[in-house]
Short mmCIF file of C-alpha atoms and ligand atoms in Angstrom, two decimals:
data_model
loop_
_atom_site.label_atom_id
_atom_site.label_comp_id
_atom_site.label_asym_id
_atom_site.label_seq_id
_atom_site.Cartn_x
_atom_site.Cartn_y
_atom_site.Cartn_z
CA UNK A 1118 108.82 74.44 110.49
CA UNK A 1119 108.78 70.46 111.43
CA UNK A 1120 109.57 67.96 109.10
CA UNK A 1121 105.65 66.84 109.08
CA UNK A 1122 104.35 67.58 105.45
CA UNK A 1123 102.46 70.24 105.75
CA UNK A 1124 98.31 69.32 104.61
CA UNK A 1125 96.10 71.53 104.61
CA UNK A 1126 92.20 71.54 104.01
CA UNK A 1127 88.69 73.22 103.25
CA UNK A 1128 85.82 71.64 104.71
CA UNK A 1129 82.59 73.61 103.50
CA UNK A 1130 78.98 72.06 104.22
CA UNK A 1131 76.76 71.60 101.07
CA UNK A 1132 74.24 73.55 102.66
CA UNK A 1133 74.26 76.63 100.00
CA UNK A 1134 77.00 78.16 98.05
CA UNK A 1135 80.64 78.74 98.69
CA UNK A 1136 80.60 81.53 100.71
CA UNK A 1137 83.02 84.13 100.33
CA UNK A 1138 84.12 83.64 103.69
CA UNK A 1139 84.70 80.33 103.00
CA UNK A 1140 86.40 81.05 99.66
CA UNK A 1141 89.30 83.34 101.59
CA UNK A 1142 89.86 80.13 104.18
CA UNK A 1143 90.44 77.80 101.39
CA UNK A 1144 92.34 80.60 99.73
CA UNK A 1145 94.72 81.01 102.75
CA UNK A 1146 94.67 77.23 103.13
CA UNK A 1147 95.65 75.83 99.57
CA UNK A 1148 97.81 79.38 99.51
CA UNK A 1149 99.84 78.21 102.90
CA UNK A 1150 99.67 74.49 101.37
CA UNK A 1151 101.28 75.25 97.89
CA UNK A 1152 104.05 77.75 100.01
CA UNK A 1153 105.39 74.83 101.76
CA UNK A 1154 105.39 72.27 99.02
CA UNK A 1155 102.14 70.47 100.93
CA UNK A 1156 99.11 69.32 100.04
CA UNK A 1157 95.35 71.04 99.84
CA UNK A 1158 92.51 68.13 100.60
CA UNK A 1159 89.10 69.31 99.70
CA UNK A 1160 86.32 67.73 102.01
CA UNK A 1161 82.45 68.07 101.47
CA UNK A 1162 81.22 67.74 105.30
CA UNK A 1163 77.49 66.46 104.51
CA UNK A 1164 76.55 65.02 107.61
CA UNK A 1165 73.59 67.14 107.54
CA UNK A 1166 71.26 65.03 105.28
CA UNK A 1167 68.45 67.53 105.83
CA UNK A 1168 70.20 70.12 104.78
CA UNK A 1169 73.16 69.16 101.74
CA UNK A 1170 72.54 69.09 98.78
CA UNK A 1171 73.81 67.74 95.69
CA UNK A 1172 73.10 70.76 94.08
CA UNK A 1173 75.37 72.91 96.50
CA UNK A 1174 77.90 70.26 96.04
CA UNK A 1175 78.28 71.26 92.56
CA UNK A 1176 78.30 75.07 92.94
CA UNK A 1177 81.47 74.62 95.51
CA UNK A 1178 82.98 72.44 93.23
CA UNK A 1179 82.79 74.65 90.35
CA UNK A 1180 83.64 78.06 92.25
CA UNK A 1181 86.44 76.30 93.62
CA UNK A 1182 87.63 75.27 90.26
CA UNK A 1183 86.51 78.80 88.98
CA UNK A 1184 88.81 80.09 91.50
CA UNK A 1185 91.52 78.01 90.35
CA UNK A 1186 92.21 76.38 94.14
CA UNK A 1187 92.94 72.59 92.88
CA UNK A 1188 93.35 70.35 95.73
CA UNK A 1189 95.41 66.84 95.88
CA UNK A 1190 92.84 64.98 96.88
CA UNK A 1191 89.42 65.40 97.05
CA UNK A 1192 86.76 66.08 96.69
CA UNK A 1193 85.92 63.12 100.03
CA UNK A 1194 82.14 63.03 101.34
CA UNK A 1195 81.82 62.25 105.02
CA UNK A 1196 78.83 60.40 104.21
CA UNK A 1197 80.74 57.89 102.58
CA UNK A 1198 83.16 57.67 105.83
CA UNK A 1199 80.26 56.48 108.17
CA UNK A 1200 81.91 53.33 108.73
CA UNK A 1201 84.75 55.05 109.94
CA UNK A 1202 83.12 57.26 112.06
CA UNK A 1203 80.89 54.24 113.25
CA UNK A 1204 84.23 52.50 113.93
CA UNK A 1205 86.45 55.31 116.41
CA UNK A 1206 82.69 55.88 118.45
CA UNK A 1207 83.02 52.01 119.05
CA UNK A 1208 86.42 52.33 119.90
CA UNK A 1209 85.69 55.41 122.22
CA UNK A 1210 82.76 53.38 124.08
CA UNK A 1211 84.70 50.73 124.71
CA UNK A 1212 87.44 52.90 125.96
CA UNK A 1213 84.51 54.59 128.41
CA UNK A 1214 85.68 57.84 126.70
CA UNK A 1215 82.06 57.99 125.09
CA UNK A 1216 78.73 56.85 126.30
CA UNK A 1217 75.14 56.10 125.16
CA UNK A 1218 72.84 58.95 126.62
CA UNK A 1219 68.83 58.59 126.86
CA UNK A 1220 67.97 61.64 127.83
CA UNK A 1221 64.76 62.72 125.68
CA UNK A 1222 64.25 66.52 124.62
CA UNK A 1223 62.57 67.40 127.46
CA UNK A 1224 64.58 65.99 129.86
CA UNK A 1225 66.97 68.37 128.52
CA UNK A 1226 65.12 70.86 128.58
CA UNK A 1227 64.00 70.90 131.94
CA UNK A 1228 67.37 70.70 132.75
CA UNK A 1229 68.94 73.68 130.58
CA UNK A 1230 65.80 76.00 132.31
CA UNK A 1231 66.64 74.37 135.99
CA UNK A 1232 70.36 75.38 135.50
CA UNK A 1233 69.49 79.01 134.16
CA UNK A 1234 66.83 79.70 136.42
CA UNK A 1235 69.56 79.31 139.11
CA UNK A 1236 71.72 81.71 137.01
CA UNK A 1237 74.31 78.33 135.36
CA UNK A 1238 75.28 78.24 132.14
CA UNK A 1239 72.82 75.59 130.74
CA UNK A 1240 75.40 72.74 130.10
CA UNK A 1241 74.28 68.79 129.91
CA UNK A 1242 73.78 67.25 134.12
CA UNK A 1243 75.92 63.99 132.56
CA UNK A 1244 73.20 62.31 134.00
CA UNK A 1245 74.17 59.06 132.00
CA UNK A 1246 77.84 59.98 132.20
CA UNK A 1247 79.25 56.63 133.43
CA UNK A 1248 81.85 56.98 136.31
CA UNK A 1249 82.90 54.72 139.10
CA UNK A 1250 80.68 53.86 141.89
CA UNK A 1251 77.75 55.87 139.83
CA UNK A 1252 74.56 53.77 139.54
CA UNK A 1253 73.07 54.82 136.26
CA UNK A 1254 68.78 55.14 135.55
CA UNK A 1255 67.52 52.08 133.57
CA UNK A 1256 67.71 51.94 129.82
CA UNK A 1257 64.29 53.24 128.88
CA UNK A 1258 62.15 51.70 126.42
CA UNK A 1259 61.89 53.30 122.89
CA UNK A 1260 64.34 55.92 123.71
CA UNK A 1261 67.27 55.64 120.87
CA UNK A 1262 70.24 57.27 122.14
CA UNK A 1263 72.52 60.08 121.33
CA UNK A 1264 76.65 59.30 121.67
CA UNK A 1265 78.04 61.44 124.04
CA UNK A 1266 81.94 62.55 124.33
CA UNK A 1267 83.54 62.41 128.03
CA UNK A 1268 84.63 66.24 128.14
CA UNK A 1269 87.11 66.47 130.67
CA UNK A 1270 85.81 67.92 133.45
CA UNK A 1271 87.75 70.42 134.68
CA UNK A 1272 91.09 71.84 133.21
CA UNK A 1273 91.57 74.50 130.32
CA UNK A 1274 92.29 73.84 126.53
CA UNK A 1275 94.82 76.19 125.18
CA UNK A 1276 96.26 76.11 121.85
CA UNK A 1277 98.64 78.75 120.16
CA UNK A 1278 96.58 80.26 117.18
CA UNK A 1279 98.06 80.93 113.89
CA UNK A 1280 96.01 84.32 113.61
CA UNK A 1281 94.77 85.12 116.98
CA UNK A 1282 97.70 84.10 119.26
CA UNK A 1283 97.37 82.11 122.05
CA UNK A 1284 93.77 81.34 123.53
CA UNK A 1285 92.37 79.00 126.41
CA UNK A 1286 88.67 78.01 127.60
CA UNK A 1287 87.71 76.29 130.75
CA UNK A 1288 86.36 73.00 130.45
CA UNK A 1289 83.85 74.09 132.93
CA UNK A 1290 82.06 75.89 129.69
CA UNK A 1291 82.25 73.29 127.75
CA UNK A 1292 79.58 70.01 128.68
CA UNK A 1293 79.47 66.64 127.25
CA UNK A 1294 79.25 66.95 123.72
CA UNK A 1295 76.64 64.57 121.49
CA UNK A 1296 79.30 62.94 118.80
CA UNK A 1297 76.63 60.85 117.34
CA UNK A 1298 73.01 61.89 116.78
CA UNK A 1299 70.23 58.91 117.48
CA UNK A 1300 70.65 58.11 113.66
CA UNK A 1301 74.03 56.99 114.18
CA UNK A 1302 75.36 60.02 111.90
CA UNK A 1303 78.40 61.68 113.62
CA UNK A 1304 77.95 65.28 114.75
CA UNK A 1305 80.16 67.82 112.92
CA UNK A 1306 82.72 68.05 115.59
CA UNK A 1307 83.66 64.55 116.10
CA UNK A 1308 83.70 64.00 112.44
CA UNK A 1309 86.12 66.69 111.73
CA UNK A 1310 88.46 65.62 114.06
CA UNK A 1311 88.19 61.96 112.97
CA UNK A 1312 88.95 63.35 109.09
CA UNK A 1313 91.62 65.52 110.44
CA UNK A 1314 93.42 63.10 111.77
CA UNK A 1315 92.53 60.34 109.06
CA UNK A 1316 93.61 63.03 106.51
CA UNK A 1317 97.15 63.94 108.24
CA UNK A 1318 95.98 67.19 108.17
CA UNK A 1319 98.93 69.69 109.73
CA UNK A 1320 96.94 72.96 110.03
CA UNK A 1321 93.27 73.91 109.85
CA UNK A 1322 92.29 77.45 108.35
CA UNK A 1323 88.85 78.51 109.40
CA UNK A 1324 86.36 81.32 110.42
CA UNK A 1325 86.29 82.37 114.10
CA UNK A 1326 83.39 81.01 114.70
CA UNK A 1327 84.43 77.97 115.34
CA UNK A 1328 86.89 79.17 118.08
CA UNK A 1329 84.56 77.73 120.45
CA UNK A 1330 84.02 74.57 118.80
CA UNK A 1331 88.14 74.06 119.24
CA UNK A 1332 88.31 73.19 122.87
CA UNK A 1333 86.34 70.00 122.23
CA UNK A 1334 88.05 69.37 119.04
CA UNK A 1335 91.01 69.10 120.77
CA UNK A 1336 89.72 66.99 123.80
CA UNK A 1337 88.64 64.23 121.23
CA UNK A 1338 92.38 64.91 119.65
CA UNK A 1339 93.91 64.00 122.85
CA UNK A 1340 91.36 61.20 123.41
CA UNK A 1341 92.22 58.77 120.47
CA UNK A 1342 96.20 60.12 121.03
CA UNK A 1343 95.82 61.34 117.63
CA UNK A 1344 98.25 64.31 116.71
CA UNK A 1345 97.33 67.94 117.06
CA UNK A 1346 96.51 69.80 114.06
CA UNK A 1347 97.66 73.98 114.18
CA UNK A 1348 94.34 75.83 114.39
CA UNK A 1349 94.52 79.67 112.56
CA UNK A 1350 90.83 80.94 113.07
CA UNK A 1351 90.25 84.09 110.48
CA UNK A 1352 88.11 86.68 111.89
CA UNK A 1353 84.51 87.20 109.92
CA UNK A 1354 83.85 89.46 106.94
CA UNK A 1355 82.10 92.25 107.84
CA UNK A 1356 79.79 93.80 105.18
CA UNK A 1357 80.17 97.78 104.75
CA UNK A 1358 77.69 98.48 107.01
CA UNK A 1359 80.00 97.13 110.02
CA UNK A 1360 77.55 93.90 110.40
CA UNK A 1361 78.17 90.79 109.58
CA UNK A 1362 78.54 90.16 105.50
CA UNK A 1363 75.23 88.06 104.91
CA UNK A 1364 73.00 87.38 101.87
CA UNK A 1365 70.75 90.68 102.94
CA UNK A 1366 73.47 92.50 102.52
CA UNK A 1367 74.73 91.91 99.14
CA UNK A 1368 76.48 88.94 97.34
CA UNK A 1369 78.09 86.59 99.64
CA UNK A 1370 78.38 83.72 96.87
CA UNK A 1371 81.38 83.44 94.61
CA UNK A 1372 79.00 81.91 92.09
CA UNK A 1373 77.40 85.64 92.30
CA UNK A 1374 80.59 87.70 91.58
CA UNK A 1375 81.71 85.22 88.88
CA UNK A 1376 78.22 86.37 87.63
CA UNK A 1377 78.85 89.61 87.72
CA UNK A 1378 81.58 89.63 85.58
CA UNK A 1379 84.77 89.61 88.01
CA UNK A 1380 87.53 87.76 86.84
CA UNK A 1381 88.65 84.83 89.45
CA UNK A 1382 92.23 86.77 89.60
CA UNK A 1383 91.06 89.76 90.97
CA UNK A 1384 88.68 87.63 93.52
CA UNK A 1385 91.83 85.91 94.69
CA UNK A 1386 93.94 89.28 94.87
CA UNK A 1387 90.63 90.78 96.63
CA UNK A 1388 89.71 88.12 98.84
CA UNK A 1389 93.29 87.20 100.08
CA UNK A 1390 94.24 91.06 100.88
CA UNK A 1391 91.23 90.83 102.37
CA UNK A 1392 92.49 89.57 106.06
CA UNK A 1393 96.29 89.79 104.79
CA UNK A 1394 98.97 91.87 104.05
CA UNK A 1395 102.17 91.74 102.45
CA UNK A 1396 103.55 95.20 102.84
CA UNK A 1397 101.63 97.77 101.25
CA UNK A 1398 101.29 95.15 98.33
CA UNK A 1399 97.77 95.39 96.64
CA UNK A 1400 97.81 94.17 93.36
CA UNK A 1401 100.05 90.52 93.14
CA UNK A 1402 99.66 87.75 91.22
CA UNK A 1403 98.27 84.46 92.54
CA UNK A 1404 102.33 82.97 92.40
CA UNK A 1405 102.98 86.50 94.19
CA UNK A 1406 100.50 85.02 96.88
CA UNK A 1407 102.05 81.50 96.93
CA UNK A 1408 105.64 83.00 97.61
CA UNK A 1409 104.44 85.12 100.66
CA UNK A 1410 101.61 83.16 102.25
CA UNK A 1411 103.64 81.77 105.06
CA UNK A 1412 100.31 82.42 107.55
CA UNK A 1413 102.04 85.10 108.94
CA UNK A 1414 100.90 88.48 108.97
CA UNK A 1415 96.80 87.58 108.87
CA UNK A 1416 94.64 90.48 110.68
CA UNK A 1417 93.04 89.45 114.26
CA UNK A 1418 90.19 91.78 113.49
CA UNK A 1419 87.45 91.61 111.02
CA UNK A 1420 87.92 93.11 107.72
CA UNK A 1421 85.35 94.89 105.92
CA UNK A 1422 84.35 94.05 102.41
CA UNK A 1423 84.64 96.88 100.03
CA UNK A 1424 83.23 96.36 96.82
CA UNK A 1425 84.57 99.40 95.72
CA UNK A 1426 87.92 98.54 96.39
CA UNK A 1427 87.11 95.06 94.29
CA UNK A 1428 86.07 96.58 91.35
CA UNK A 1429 88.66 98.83 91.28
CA UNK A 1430 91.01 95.89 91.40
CA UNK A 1431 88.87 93.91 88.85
CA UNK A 1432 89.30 97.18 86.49
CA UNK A 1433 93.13 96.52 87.14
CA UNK A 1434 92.89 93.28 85.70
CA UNK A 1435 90.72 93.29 83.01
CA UNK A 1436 92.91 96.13 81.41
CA UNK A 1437 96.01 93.69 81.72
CA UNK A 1438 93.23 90.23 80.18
CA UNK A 1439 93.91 88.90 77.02
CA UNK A 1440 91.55 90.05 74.57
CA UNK A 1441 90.40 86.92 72.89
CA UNK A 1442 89.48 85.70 76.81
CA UNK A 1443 88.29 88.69 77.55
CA UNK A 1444 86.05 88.11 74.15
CA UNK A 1445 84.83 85.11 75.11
CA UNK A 1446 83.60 86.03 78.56
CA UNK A 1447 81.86 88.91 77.21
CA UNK A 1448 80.16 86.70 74.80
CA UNK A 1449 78.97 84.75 77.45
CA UNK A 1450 77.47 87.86 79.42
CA UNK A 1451 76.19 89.37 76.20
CA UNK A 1452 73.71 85.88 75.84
CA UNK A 1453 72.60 86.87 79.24
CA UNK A 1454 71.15 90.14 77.03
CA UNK A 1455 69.85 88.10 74.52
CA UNK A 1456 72.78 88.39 72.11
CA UNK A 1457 74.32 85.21 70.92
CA UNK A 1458 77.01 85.66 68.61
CA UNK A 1459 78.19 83.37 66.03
CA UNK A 1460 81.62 81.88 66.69
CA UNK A 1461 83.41 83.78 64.51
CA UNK A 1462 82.66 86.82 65.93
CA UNK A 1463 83.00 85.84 68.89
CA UNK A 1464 87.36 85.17 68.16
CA UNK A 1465 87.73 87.57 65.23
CA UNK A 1466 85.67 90.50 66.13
CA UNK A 1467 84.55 90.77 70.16
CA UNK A 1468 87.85 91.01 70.81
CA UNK A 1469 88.94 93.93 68.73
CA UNK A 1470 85.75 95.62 70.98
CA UNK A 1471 87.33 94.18 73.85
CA UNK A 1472 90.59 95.83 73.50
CA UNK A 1473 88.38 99.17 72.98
CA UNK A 1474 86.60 98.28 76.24
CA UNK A 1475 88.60 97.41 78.60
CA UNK A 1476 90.14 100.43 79.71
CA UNK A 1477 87.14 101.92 80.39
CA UNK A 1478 84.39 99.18 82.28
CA UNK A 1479 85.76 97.84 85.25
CA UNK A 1480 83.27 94.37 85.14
CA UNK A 1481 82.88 91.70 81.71
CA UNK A 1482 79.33 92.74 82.54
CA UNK A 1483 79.69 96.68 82.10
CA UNK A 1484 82.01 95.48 79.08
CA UNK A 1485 78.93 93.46 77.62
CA UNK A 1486 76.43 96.54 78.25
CA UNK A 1487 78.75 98.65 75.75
CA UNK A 1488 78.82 95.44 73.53
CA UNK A 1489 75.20 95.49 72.70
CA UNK A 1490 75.44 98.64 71.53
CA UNK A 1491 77.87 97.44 68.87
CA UNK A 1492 75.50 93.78 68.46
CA UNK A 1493 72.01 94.89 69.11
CA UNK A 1494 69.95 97.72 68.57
CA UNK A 1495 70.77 101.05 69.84
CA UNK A 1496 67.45 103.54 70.91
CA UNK A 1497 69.10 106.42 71.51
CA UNK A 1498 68.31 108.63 75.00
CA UNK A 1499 65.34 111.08 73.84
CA UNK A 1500 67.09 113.94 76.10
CA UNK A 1501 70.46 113.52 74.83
CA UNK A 1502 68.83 113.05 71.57
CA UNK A 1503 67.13 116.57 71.77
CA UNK A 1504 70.28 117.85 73.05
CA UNK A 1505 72.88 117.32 70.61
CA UNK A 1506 71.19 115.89 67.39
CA UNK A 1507 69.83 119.39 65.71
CA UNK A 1508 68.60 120.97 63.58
CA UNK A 1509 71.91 122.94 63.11
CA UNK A 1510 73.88 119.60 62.87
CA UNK A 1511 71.48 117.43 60.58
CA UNK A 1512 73.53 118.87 57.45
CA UNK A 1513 76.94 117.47 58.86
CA UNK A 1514 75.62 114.37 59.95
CA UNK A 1515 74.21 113.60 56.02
CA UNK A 1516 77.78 114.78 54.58
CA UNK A 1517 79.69 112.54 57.46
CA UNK A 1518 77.60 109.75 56.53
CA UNK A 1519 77.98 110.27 53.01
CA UNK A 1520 81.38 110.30 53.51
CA UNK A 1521 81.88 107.07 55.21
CA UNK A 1522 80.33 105.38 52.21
CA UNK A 1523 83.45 105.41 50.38
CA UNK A 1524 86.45 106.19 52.78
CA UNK A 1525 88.51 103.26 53.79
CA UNK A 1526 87.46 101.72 56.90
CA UNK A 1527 90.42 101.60 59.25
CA UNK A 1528 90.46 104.64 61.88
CA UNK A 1529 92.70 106.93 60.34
CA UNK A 1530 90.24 107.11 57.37
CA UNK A 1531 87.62 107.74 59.39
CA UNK A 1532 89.45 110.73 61.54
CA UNK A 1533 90.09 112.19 58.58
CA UNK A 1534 86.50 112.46 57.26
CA UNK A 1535 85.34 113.72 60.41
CA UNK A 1536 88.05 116.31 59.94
CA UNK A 1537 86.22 117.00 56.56
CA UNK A 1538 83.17 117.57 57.63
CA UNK A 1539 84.15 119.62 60.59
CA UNK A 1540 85.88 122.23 58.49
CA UNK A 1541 83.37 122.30 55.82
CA UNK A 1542 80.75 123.08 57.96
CA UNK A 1543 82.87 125.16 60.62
CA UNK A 1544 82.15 122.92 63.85
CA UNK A 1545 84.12 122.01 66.57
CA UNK A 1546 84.32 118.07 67.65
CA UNK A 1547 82.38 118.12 70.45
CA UNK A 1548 79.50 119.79 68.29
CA UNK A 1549 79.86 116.73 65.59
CA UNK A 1550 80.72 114.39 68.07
CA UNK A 1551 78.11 114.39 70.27
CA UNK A 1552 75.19 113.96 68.05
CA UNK A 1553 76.74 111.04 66.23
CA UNK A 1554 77.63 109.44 69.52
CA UNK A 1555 74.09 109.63 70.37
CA UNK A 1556 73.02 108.16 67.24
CA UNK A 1557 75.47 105.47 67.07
CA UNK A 1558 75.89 104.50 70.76
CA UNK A 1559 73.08 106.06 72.17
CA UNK A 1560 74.72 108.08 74.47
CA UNK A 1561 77.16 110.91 74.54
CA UNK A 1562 79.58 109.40 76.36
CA UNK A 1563 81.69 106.84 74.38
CA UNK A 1564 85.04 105.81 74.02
CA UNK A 1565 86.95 107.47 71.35
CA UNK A 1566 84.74 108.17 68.44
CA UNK A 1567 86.89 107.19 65.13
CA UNK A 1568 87.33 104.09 67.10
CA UNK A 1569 84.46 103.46 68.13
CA UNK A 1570 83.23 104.00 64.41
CA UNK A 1571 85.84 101.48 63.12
CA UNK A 1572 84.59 98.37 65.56
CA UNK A 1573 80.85 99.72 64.64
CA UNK A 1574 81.50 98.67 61.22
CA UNK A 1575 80.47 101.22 58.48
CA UNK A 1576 76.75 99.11 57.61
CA UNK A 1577 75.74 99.93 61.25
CA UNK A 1578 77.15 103.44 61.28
CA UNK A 1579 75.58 104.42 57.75
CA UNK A 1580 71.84 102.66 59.26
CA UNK A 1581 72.33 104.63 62.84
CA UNK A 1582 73.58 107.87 61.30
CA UNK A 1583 70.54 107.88 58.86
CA UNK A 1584 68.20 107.92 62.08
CA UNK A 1585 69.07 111.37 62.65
N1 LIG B 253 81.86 72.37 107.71
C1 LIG B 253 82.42 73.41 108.53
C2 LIG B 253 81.96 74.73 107.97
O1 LIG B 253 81.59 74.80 106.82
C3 LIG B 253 83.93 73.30 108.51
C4 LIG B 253 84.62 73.95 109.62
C5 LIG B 253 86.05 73.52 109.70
O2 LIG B 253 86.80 73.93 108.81
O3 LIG B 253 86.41 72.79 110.61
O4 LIG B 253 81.96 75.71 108.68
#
């Protein structure tokens, strides 16, 4: 390692949510920041105007925070750096490393289908690239120019990549870049490099997709002499259909899996074995993740999302959650079923249910569809209800009921009325079971059924039971 401090960054564009994508970069870069005692700068690139909003702003910020990835500074908004920008594209003019360019739309155009119609890759003519002895077209009138960057013309770019090794491009693919759009507004990649820099930043995490974006990145580095950041591009996510993971294929939002009732510990345990290894470590703590994250061992290829695989690790966690959180999250799903439940049931009672729970849902969603059994009303399944509440059974059910209006209410008591009334009327448990399951829950299938009585609460029980 150097003796530079190491600063690391996320730079997502207000444009929608944080994608999930985008949540595992920032992951790997506050992860690699807190490692090496740096610092994690969180930057909002809104240069877009047509596109940001203030709205998207606000969902990054709070899935970020959801996530738990605080940064040390942050969050900064390009589009209060304009002057800055407005000040290194002077500096670059005057330096003849940049230049005004009046070519209009079609002028491009014609050019781009001239170049492929002779089989070139469609790159700008430089047409008002200034050089020595060139005679340039006059200004013309009403045309506001673009800012264009003086890509070196020949020569590679190679830079050694944290995740995909070393990697050069040609700067014959690479044309003239526009750094500033007629509006004055710096393009994304001459921004970027203008915060990097301002921002000290040591190493930039991001999605492959903007390998190709790099080579001119760097030129601009080299340009204003600034210092080279260390690029580690992360391959994409791939959905589980082996394409690309996009909104059609499921939820790409954090905002969407905080929703759905994950728990941000298992989304950073998911997302950042997602693309990352440590061993054959799969369950570790987020100060498990700081220890290891050294940027080391990330996969070159894509990995596919497996939301199997994530709840199965969101199970994992929410049997280790405290119940009183656990309580309080379910609460919050349960108003999304049009429960609300008064405070104090919310600390003195959801979380005895929790504890009954949690072994057995593997989302605070699935946890708040049992709940509503135990808060709301309860119609049992007409099959299941055909099935096991009979005839046969009704005389049980009256003398179980009857008998949990006076036992103690604790779950003992309760196992040992059931007991009762399964030798007095010579049934097995599943034959008692079932049918009072049904009529209490709804369904058959329950958790354990003196337990499940107990958190009921014997008012409920006595109403459900006399349904039968
Ligand atoms: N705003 C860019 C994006 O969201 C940032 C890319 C970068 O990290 O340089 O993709």
């Amino acid at each position: 390692m150097t003796d530079k401090k190491i600063r690391t960054r996320i730079a997502p564009s207000p444009t929608g949510f944080l994608h999930l994508g985008t949540a595992r970069t920032a992951l790997y870069s506050w992860a690699y920041a807190r490692h090496f005692g740096g610092e994690f700068v969180l930057r909002i690139e809104d240069t877009d105007v047509a596109r940001s909003t203030q709205d998207s702003v606000d969902q990054i910020l709070e899935s970020m925070h959801w996530l738990g990835l605080e940064y040390e500074e942050g969050p900064i908004y390009q589009m209060q750096r304009l002057d800055r920008y407005k000040e290194v594209l002077d500096l670059l003019i005057a330096q003849g490393k940049a230049y005004y360019c009046y070519s209009t739309p079609e002028e491009l155009d014609a050019v781009r289908e001239a170049k492929k119609a002779r089989g070139e890759k469609a790159l700008y003519d430089g047409r008002w690239r200034p050089a020595p002895g060139k005679t340039l077209s006059s200004i013309p009138e009403g045309v506001k120019p673009v800012i264009r960057f003086c890509n070196p013309p020949d020569g590679d770019v190679t830079w050694d990549d944290l995740v995909k090794g070393p990697i050069t491009i040609s700067n014959r693919e690479i044309d003239d870049l526009i750094i500033a759009r007629t509006d004055g507004i710096p393009t994304y990649n001459f921004a970027v490099v203008v915060d990097d820099w301002d921002m000290q930043i040591s190493h930039v995490f991001r999605g492959d997709e903007h390998i190709n974006n790099t080579p001119w990145q760097i030129n601009i580095f080299n340009a204003l002499g600034a210092p080279l950041p260390q690029f580690g591009h992360c391959p994409i996510i791939l959905g589980d259909d082996g394409q690309k993971l996009s909104k059609r294929r499921g939820a790409v939002s954090v905002t969407a899996y905080e929703e759905g009732g994950y728990l941000p510990e298992a989304m950073i345990n998911y997302l950042a074995r997602l693309g990352w290894s440590h061993g054959d470590e799969e369950l570790f703590s987020r100060e498990q993740l700081v220890t290891w994250f050294d940027g080391t061992h990330l996969n070159k290829s894509p990995a596919q999302w497996d939301p199997v695989k994530l709840l199965w690790v969101n199970a994992q966690y929410i049997k280790q959650a405290d119940n009183s959180r656990l309580a309080v999250l379910v609460a919050q799903q349960l108003v999304k079923l049009g429960i609300a439940l008064e405070q104090s049931v919310v600390q003195r009672h959801l979380p005895l249910l929790c504890a009954l729970l949690k072994d057995r849902c593997d989302t605070t969603v699935a946890m708040a569809q049992w709940a509503a059994k135990f808060y709301g009303d309860v119609t049992p399944d007409a099959a299941e209800r055909a099935q096991h509440v009979t005839e046969a059974v009704r005389p049980a059910i009256a003398y179980l009921s009857e008998k949990l209006q006076s036992c103690d209410w604790d779950k003992a008591s309760i196992g040992v009325a059931i007991k009762e009334v399964l030798s007095s009327h010579g049934l097995k448990m599943a034959q008692l079971a079932m049918p009072v399951r049904v009529l209490v829950m709804g369904t058959a299938q329950t958790p354990s059924l003196d337990s499940v009585l107990e958190v009921c609460g014997r008012e409920k029980v006595i109403a459900r039971l006399g349904q039968a």
